[in-house]
Short mmCIF file of C-alpha atoms in Angstrom, two decimals:
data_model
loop_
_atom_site.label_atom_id
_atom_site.label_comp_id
_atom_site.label_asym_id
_atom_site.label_seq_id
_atom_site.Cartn_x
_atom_site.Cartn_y
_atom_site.Cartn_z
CA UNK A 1399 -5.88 -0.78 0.28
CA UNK A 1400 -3.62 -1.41 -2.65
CA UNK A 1401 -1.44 -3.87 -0.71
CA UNK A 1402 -4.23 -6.52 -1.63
CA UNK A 1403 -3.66 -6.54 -5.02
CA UNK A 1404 0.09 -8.21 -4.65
CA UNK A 1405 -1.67 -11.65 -5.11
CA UNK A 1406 -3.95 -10.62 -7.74
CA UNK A 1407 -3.24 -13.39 -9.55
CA UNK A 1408 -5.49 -16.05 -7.08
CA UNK A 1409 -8.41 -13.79 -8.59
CA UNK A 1410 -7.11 -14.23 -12.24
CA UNK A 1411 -7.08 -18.02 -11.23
CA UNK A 1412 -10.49 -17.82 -9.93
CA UNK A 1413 -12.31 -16.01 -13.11
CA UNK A 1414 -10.85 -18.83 -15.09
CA UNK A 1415 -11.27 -22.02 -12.94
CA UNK A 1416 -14.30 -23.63 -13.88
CA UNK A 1417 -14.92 -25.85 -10.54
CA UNK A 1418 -17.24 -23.04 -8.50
CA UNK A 1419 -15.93 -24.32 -5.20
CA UNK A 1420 -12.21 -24.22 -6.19
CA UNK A 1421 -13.10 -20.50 -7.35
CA UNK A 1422 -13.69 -19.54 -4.10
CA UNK A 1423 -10.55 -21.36 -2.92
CA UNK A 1424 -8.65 -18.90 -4.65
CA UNK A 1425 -10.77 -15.69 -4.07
CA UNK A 1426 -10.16 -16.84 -0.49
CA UNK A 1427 -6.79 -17.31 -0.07
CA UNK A 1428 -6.88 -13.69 -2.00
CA UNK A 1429 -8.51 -12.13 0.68
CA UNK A 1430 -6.33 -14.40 3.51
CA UNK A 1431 -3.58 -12.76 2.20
CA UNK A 1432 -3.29 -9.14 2.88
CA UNK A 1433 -3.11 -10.82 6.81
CA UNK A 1434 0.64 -10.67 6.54
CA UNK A 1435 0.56 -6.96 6.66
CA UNK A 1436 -1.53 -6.77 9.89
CA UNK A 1437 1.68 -7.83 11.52
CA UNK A 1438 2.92 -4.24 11.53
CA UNK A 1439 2.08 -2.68 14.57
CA UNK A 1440 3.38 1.03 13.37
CA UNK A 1441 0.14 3.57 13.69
CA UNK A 1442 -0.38 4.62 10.31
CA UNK A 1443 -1.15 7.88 9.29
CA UNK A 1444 -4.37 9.07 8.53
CA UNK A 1445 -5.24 9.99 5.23
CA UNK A 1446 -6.24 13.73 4.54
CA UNK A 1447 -9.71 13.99 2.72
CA UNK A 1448 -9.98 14.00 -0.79
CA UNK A 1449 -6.10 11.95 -0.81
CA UNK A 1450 -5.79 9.65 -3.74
CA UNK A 1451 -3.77 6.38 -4.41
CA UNK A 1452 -3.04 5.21 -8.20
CA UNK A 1453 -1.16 1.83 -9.22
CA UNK A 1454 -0.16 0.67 -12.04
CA UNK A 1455 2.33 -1.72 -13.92
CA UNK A 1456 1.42 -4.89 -11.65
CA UNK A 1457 -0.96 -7.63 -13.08
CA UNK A 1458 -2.59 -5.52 -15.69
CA UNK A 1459 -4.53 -3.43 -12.78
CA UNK A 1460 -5.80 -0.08 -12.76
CA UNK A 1461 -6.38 0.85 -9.36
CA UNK A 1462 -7.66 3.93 -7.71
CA UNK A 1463 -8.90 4.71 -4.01
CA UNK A 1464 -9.74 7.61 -2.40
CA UNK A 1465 -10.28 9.38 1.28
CA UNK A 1466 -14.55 10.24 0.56
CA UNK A 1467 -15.19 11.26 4.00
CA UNK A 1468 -13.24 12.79 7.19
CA UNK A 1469 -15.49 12.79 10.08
CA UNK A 1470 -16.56 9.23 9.69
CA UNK A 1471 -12.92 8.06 8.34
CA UNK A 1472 -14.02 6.44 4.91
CA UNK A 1473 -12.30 4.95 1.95
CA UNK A 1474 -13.33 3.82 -1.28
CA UNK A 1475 -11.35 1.59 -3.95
CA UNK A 1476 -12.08 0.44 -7.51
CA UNK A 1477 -9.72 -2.34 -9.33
CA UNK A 1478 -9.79 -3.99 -12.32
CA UNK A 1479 -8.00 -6.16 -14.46
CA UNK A 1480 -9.16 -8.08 -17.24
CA UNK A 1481 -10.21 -11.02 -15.19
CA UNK A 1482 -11.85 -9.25 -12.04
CA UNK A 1483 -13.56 -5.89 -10.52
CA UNK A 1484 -12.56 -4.97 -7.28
CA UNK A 1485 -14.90 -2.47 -5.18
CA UNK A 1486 -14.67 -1.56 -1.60
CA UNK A 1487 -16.17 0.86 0.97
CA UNK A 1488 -14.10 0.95 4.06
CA UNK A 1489 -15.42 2.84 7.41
CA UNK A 1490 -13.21 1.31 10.10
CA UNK A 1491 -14.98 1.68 13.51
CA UNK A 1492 -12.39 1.47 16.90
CA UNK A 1493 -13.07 0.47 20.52
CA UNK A 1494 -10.71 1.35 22.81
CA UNK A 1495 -10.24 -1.40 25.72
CA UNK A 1496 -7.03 0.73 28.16
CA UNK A 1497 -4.05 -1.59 26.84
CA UNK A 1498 -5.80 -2.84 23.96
CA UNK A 1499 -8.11 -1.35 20.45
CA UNK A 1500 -10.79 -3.73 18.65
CA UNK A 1501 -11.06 -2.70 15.33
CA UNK A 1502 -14.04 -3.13 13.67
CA UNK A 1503 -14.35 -3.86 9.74
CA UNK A 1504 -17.39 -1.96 8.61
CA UNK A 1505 -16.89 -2.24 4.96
CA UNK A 1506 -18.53 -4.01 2.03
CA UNK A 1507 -15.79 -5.51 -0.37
CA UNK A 1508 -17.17 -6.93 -4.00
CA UNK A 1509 -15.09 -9.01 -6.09
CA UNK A 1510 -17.17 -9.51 -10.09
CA UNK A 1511 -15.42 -12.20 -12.23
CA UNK A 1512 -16.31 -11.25 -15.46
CA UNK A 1513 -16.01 -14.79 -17.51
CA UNK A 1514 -19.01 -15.68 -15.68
CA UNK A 1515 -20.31 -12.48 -14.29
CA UNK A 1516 -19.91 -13.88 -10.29
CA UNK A 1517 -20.12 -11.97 -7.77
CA UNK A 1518 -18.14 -12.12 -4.16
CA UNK A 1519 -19.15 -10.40 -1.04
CA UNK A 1520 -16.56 -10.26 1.66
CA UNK A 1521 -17.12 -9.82 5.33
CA UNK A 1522 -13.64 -10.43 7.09
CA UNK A 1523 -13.26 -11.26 11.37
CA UNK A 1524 -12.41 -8.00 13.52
CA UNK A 1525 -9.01 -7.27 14.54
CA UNK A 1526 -7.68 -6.58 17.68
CA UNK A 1527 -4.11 -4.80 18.96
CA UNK A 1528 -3.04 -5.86 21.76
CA UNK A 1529 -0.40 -4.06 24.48
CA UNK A 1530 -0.92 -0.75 22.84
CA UNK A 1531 0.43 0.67 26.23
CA UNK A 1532 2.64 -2.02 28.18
CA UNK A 1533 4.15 -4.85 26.48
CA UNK A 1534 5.59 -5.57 22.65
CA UNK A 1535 2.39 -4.49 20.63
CA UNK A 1536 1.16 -7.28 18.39
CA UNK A 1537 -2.19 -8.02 16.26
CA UNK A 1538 -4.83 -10.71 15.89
CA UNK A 1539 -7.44 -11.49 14.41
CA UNK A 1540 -9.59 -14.01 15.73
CA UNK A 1541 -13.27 -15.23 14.36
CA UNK A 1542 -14.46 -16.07 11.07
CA UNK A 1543 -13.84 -15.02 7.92
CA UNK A 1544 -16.96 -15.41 5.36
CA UNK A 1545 -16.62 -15.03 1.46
CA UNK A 1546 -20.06 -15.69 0.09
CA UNK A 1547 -20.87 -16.16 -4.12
CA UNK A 1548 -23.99 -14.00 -4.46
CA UNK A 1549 -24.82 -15.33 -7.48
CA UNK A 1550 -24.71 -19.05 -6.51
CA UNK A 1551 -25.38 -19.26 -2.65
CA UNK A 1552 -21.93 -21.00 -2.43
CA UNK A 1553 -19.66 -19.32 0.33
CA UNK A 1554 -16.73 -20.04 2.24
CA UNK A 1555 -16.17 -20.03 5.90
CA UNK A 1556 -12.67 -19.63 7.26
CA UNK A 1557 -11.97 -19.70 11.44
CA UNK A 1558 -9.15 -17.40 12.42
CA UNK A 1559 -7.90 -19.23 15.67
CA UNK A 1560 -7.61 -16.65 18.14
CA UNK A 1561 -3.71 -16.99 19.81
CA UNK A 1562 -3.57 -18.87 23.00
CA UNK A 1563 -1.09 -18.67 26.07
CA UNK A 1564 2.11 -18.35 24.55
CA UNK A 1565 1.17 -18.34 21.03
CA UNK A 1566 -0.39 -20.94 20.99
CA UNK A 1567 -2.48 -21.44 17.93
CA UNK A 1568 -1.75 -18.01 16.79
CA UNK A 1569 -1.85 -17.49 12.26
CA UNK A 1570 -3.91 -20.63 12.35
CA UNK A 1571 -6.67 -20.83 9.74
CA UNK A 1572 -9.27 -23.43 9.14
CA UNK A 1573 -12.61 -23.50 7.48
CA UNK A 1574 -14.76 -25.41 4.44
CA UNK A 1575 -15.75 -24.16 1.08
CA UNK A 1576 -19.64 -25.00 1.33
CA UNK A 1577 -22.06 -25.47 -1.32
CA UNK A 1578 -25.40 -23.62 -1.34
CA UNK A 1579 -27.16 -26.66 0.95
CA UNK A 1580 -24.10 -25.99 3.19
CA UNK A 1581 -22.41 -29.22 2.64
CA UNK A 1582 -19.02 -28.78 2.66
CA UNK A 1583 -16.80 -29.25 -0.26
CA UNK A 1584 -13.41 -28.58 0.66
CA UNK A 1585 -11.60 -28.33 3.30
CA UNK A 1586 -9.04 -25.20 3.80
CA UNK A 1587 -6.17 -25.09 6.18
CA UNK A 1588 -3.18 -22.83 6.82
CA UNK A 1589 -1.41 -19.80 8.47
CA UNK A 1590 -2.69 -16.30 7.45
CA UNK A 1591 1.28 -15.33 7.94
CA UNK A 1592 2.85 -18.50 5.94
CA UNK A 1593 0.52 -20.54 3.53
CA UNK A 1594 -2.91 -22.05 2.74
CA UNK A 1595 -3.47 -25.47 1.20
CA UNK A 1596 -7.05 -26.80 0.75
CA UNK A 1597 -8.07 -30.68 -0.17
CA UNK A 1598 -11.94 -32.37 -1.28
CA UNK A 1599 -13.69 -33.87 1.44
CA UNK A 1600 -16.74 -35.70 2.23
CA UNK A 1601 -19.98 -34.41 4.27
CA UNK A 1602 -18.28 -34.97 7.33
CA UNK A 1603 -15.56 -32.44 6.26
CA UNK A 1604 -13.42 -35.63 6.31
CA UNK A 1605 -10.67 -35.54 3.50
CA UNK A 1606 -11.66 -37.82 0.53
CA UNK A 1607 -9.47 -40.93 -0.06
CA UNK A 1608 -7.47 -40.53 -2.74
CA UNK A 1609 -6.76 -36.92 -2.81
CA UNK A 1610 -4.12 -34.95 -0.81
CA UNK A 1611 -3.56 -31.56 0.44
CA UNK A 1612 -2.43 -29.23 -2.52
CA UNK A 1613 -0.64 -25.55 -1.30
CA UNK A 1614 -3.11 -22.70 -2.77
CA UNK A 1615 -0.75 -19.78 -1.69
CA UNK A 1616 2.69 -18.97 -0.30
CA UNK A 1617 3.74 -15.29 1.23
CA UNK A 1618 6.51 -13.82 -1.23
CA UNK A 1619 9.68 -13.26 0.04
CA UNK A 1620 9.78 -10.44 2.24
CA UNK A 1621 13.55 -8.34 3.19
CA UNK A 1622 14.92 -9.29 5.96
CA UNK A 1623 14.85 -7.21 9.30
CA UNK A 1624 12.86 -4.60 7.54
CA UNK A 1625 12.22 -1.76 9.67
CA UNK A 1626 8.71 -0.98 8.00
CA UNK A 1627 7.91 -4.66 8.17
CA UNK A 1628 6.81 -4.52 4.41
CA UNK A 1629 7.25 -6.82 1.32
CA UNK A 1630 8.92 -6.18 -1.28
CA UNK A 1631 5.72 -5.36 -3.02
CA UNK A 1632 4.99 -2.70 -0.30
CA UNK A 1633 7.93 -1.07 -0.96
CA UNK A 1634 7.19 -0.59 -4.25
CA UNK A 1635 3.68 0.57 -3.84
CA UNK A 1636 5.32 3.40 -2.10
CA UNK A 1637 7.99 4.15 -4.80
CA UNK A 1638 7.03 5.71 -8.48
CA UNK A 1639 7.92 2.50 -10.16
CA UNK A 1640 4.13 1.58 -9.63
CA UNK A 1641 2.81 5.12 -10.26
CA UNK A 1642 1.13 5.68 -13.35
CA UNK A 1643 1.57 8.48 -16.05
CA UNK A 1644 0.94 11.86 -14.91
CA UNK A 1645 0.23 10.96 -11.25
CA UNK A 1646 -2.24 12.85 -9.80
CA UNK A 1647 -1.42 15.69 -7.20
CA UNK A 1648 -3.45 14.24 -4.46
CA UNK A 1649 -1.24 10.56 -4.34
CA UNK A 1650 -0.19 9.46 -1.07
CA UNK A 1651 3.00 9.12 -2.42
CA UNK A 1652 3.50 12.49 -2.67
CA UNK A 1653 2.52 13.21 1.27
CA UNK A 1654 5.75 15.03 2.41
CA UNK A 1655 5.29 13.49 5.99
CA UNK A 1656 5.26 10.22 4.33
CA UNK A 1657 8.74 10.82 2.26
CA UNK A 1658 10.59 12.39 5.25
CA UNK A 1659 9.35 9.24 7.53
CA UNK A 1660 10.94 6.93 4.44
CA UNK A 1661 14.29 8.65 4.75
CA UNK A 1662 14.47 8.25 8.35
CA UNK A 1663 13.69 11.88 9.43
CA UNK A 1664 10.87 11.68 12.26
CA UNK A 1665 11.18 15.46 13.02
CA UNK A 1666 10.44 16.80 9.68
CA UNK A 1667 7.68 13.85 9.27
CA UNK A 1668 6.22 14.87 12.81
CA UNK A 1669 5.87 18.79 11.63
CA UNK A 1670 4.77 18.13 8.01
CA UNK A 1671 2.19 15.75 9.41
CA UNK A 1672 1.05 18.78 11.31
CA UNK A 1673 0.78 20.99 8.40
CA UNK A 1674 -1.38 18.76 6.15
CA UNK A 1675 -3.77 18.35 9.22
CA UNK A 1676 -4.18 21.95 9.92
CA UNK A 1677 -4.30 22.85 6.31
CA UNK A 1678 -7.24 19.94 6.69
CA UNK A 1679 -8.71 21.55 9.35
CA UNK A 1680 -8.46 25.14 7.24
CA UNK A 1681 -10.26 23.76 4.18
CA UNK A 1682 -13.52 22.20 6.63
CA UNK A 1683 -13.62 26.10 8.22
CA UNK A 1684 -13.77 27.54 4.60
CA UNK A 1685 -16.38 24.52 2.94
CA UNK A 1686 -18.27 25.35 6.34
CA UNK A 1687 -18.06 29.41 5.95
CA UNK A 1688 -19.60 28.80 2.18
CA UNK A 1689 -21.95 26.55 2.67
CA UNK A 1690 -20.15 24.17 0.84
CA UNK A 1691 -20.19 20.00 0.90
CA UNK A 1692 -17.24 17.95 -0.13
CA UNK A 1693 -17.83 15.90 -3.26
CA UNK A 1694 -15.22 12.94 -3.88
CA UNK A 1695 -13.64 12.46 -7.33
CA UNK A 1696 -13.97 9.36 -8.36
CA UNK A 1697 -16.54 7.76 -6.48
CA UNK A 1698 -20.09 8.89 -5.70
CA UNK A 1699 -21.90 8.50 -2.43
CA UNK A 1700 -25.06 6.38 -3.38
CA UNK A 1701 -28.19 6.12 -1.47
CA UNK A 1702 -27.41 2.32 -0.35
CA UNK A 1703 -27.32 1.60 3.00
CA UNK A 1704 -25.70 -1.78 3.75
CA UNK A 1705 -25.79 -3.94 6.79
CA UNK A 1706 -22.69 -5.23 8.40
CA UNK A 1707 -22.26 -7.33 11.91
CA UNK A 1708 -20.56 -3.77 13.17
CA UNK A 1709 -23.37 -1.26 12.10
CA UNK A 1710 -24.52 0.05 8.49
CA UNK A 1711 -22.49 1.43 5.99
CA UNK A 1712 -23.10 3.95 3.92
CA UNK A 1713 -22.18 3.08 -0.14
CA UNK A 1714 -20.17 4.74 -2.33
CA UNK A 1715 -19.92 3.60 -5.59
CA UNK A 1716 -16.76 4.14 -8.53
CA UNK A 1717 -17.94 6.40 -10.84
CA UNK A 1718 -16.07 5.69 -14.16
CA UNK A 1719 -14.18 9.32 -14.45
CA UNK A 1720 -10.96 7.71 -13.44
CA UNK A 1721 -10.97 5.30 -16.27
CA UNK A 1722 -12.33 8.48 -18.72
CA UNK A 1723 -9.01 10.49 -17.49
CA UNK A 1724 -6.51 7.36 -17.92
CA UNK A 1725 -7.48 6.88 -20.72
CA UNK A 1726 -6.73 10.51 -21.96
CA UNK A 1727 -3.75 10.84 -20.22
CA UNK A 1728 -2.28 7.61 -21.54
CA UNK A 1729 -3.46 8.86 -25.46
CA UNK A 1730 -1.40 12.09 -25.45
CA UNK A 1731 1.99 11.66 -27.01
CA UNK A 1732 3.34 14.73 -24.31
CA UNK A 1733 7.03 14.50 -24.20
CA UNK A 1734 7.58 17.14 -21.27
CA UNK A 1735 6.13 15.50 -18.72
CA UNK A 1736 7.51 16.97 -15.03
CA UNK A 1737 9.34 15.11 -12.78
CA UNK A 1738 7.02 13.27 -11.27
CA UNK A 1739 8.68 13.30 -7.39
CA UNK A 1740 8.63 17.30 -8.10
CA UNK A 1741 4.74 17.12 -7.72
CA UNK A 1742 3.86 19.44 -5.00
CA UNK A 1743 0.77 17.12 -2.75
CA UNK A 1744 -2.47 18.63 -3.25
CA UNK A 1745 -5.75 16.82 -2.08
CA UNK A 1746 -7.23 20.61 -1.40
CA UNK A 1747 -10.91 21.32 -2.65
CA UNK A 1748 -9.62 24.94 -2.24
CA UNK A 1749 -5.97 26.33 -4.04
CA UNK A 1750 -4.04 28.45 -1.86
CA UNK A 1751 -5.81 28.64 1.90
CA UNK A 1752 -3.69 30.10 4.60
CA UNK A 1753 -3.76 28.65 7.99
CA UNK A 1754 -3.22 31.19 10.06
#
């Protein structure tokens, strides 16, 4: 969820552009962005409930997100900068299709530029993964792409060309920035993996004479032959350099599955991976033994239901304590902090629960 922060600055851009169709040229290409990551085809692992990511030191972001529900999977993420609020409810749903999965975005993603108080809804194309069982596995995403401005009627409409017989048309993206008649603006064209570049144009959709195609964004370098197929900005999401002050216990960073799979030992990930899912599964028989409900940190489950093309979604909502607690930890002058990569993961609701 963090990895869509690493171009954080097209939203900066946007809060301070004052042409209202070139603002959603940049919150666009934003969103286009994280695409370059759906070309890992390694199954992640699932996050245990209650799990927590924190970043820090990139673009002036505070960013938290955290597993709110098992059994539906569910996420929930607040950022914010001083340009932009970032808030996202993410229930994936899956179809299984024998050597093939559709994935299914059920989420509601908000972006608020404060300058002018604007608000962004989101509602990105499904995804599909293809030869899951035969073949070299590989992901697209073909359909459209829809950013709308709430608070205008403006919205943006972006075609994800689905790939043809031997690749064929495969990263393409094409759409218009439309105005609230839905006359188009501007025209937007690109590859989710390489660039976008967007250029005026009439009510045709025709470019304008005069004017010529400018480059919006560019992918960052990435290392070559990386075997986790990250950037370099994913790498560091997953090291402490991004990792605030006194990290909390339940950071994915922490996950001991996770660090073994980083230093290349797939046994020790395989069995740790167990652990933290039984210990899961040990914590639901206890809540369920007392009576008990889980309760998420930092965000709180609200009674808005939400409409999506893939079913409803259930809202939760950032409830402020995160930026109460940063702000007291980053006041105190302590000068014995821990090690922070001696931080024993703990996402548990209840201390010390044996398994057996």
């Amino acid at each position: 969820m963090a990895e869509l922060m690493e171009y954080s600055y097209l939203l900066d851009e946007a809060d301070k552009c004052e042409d209202p169709y070139l603002r959603l040229v940049y919150a666009s290409s934003w969103a286009i962005s994280v695409y370059y990551a759906y070309q890992r085809t390694w199954k992640p692992f699932n996050p245990i409930l209650g799990e927590t990511y924190e970043m820090a030191n990139h673009g002036g972001i505070t960013f938290i997100s955290e597993q709110v529900s098992h059994h539906p999977p569910m996420s929930a993420g607040h950022a914010e900068n001083e340009h932009f609020t970032y808030d996202v409810t993410s229930k994936l749903k899956t179809k299984f299709l024998g050597n093939s999965l559709d994935v299914y975005p059920v989420g509601r993603t908000r972006v608020t530029l404060k300058k002018d108080g604007v608000v962004l809804d989101l509602v990105p194309p499904p995804t599909k993964v293809n030869n899951l069982i035969f073949g070299r596995t590989w992901v697209d995403s073909p359909g459209e792409m829809i950013m709308s401005n709430l608070t205008t009627g403006d919205k943006v409409v972006l075609y994800f060309q689905p790939c043809g017989w031997f690749g064929a048309g495969r990263y393409e993206v094409d759409g218009y920035v439309y105005n609230a008649e839905e006359e188009p603006k501007i025209l937007m064209t690109g590859k989710w993996n390489e660039s976008l570049s967007y250029q005026p144009c009439d009510l045709e959709g025709e470019p304008l004479q005069g004017t010529e195609l400018k480059e919006v964004w560019h992918v960052a370098d990435a290392p070559k032959n990386d075997k986790f197929q990250y950037t370099y900005f994913a790498h560091k999401l997953n090291s402490f350099d991004t990792a605030p002050k006194k990290l909390l216990a339940s950071d994915s960073r922490l996950r001991p599955d996770r660090y073994a799979l980083e230093k290349g030992d797939l046994s020790k990930a395989g069995a740790e991976k167990s652990s933290l899912e039984e210990r899961q599964r040990a914590e639901k028989r206890t809540r369920e033994a007392k009576g008990h409900q889980f309760t998420p940190r930092w965000f709180d489950l609200t009674d808005e239901v939400t409409t999506t093309p893939w079913g409803d979604l259930e809202i939760y909502r950032y409830n402020g304590k995160y930026t109460e607690h940063r702000a007291t930890v980053d006041s105190s002058d302590s000068t014995n902090e821990a090690d922070i990569t001696s931080i024993e993961f703990s996402p548990w609701q209840y201390g010390n629960l044996s398994t057996e």
